[in-house]
C-alpha angles and dihedrals in degrees: 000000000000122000126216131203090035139294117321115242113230128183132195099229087186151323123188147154093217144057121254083262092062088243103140106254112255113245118267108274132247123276138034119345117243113180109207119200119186138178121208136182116204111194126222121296093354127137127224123219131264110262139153121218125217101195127050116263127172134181156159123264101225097191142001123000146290138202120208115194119187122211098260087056097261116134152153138195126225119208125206109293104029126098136252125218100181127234099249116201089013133109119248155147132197119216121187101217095181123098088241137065129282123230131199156154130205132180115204118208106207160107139302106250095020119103127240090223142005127199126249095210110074 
């Protein structure tokens, strides 16, 4: 294969065995595989709601920023340009604090049948 108009640029956003939060990541888990990407938009000020995850998913905040606070206090936020590797079995929520939209995308490694989230408030 040539390429033509130059060399393209790649950069390792991240790779990791471990959460944000430095928790091992669980093992992928039985059955056929099913990749989830989403795309998701988090307006200014909102809150998301409080979940779990029970696969590993990972992703790239686009554009403004995005706290995640885990349920023993701990958290972190994650500007435009760094990557995500999400918290699994832990309870979480993520809160754009900025006056502009977040942007992001996440790819979720799992499972047919098993959810990509699963709220904490039932």
């Amino acid at each position: 294969m040539s390429l033509s108009g130059g060399r393209p640029a790649v950069t390792r956003v991240a790779e990791t065995a471990s959460s944000w939060d430095g928790a091992p990541l669980p093992a992928y888990p039985a059955g056929r595989p099913q990749v989830t990407i989403l795309r998701a938009t988090i307006p200014p000020h909102a809150t998301l709601p409080r979940h779990t995850h029970a696969v590993v998913n990972a992703g790239v905040i686009l554009r403004g920023e995005l706290t995640v606070v885990s349920d023993n206090g701990t958290e972190r936020t994650f500007r435009a340009g760094e990557g995500i590797v999400e918290l699994v079995g832990t309870v979480h929520y993520g809160e754009n604090r900025g006056d502009g939209e977040t942007e992001m995308v996440m790819f979720y490694a799992g499972t047919e049948g098993v959810p990509l989230s699963e709220s904490a408030d039932l």
